[in-house]
Coordinates of C-alpha atoms in Angstrom, one line a residue:
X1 CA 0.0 0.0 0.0
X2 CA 1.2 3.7 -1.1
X3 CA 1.0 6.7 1.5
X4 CA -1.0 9.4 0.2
X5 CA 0.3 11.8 -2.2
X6 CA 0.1 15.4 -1.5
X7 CA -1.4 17.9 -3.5
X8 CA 1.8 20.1 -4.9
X9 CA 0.7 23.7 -5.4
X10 CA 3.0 26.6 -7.3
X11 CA 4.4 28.4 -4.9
X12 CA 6.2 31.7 -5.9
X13 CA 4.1 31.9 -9.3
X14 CA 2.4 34.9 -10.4
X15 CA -1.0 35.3 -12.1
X16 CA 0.4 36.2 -16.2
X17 CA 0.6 39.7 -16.6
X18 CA 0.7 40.6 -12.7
X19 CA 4.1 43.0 -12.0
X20 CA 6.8 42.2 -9.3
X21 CA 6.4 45.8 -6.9
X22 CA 10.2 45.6 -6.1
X23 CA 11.3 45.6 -9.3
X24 CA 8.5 47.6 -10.6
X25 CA 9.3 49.8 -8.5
X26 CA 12.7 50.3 -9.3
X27 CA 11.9 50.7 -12.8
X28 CA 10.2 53.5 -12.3
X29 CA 12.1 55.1 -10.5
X30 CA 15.0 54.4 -13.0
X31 CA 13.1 55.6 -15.6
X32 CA 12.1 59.2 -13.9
X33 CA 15.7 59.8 -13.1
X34 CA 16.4 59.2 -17.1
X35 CA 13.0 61.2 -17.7
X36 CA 13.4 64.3 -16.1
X37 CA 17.0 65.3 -17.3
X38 CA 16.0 64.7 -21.2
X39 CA 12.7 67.0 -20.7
X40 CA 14.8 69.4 -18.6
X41 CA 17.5 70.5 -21.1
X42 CA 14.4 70.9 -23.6
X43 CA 14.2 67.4 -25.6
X44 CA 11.1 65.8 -26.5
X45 CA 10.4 62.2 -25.8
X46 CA 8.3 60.3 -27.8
X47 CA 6.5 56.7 -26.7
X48 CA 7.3 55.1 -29.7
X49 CA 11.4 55.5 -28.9
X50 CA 11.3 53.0 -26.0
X51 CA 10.7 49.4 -26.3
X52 CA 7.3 48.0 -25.8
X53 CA 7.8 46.4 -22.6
X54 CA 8.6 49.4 -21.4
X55 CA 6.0 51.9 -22.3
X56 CA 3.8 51.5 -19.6
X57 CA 6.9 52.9 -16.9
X58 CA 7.3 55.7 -19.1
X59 CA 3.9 56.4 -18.9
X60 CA 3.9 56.3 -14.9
X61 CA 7.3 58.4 -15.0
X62 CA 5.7 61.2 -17.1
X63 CA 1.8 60.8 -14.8
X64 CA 4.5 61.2 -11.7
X65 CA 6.5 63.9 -13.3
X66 CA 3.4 66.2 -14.3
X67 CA 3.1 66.6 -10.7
X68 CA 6.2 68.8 -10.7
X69 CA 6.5 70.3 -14.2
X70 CA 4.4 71.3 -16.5
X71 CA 4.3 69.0 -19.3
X72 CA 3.0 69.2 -22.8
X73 CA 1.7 66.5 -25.0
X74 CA 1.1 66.9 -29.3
X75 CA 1.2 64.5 -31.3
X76 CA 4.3 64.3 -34.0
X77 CA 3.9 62.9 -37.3
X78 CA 6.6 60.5 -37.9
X79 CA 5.5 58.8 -41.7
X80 CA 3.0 59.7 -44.1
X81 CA 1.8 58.3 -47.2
X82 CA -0.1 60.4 -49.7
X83 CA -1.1 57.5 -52.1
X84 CA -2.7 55.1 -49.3
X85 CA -3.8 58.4 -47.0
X86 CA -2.4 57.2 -43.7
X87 CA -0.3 58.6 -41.0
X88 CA 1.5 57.4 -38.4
X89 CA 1.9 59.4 -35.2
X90 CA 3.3 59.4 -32.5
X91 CA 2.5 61.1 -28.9
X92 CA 5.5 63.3 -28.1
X93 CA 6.1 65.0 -24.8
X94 CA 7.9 68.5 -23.9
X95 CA 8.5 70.7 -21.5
X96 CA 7.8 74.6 -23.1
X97 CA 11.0 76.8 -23.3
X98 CA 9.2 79.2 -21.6
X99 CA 9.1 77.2 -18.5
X100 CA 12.7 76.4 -19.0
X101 CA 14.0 79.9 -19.4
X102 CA 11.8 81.0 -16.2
X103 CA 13.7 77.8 -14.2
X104 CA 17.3 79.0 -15.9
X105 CA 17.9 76.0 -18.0
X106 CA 19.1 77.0 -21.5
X107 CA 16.7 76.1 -24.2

C-alpha cells in the first residue's frame, strides 16, 4: 500500500501579466531619473522611442512627473503616405522653453 500523495501547489508563481512591486518599482524610479534630465534640457520624448515592454513605466514616470513640471503632449507625425492616405503618429512630450528659461535652464 502507497502513502497518500500530496497535492503540490506553485508556490512563488504569479497570475500572467501581474508585475513584481520591487522591481516595478525600481523601474520607475529608474526611468524618472532618465526622464526628467531629457525633458529638462528641452528634448522631446516620444513613446514610440522606448521598447514595448517598457512603455507603460514611461507612462507612470511622465503621470508622476506632471506633478512637478508642466508638461506638454502633441502629437508628432513621424510617416506619411499620400497615395494610401495614412499617418502614423506618434505622442511626443515637452516641456515649453518658456518654463525652462523661467527655471534658468538654456533652451
Amino acid at each position: 500500500m502507497t502513502a497518500p500523495r500530496k497535492a503540490k501547489t506553485p508556490q512563488g508563481r504569479q497570475a500572467k501579466g501581474v508585475f513584481n512591486t520591487t522591481s516595478s518599482a525600481t523601474i520607475l524610479t529608474d526611468m524618472l531619473e532618465s526622464i526628467k534630465p531629457v525633458l529638462l534640457a528641452g528634448k522631446s520624448i516620444r513613446l514610440i522611442d522606448y521598447p514595448p515592454e517598457q512603455r507603460p513605466y514611461v507612462v507612470g514616470a511622465i503621470a508622476v512627473l506632471r506633478d512637478e513640471l508642466p508638461i506638454r503632449t502633441g502629437w508628432q507625425t513621424i510617416r506619411e503616405s499620400h497615395l494610401s492616405q495614412t499617418r502614423l503618429r506618434a505622442l511626443r512630450y515637452s516641456i515649453p522653453g518658456e518654463f525652462l528659461r523661467e527655471v534658468g535652464h538654456v533652451v
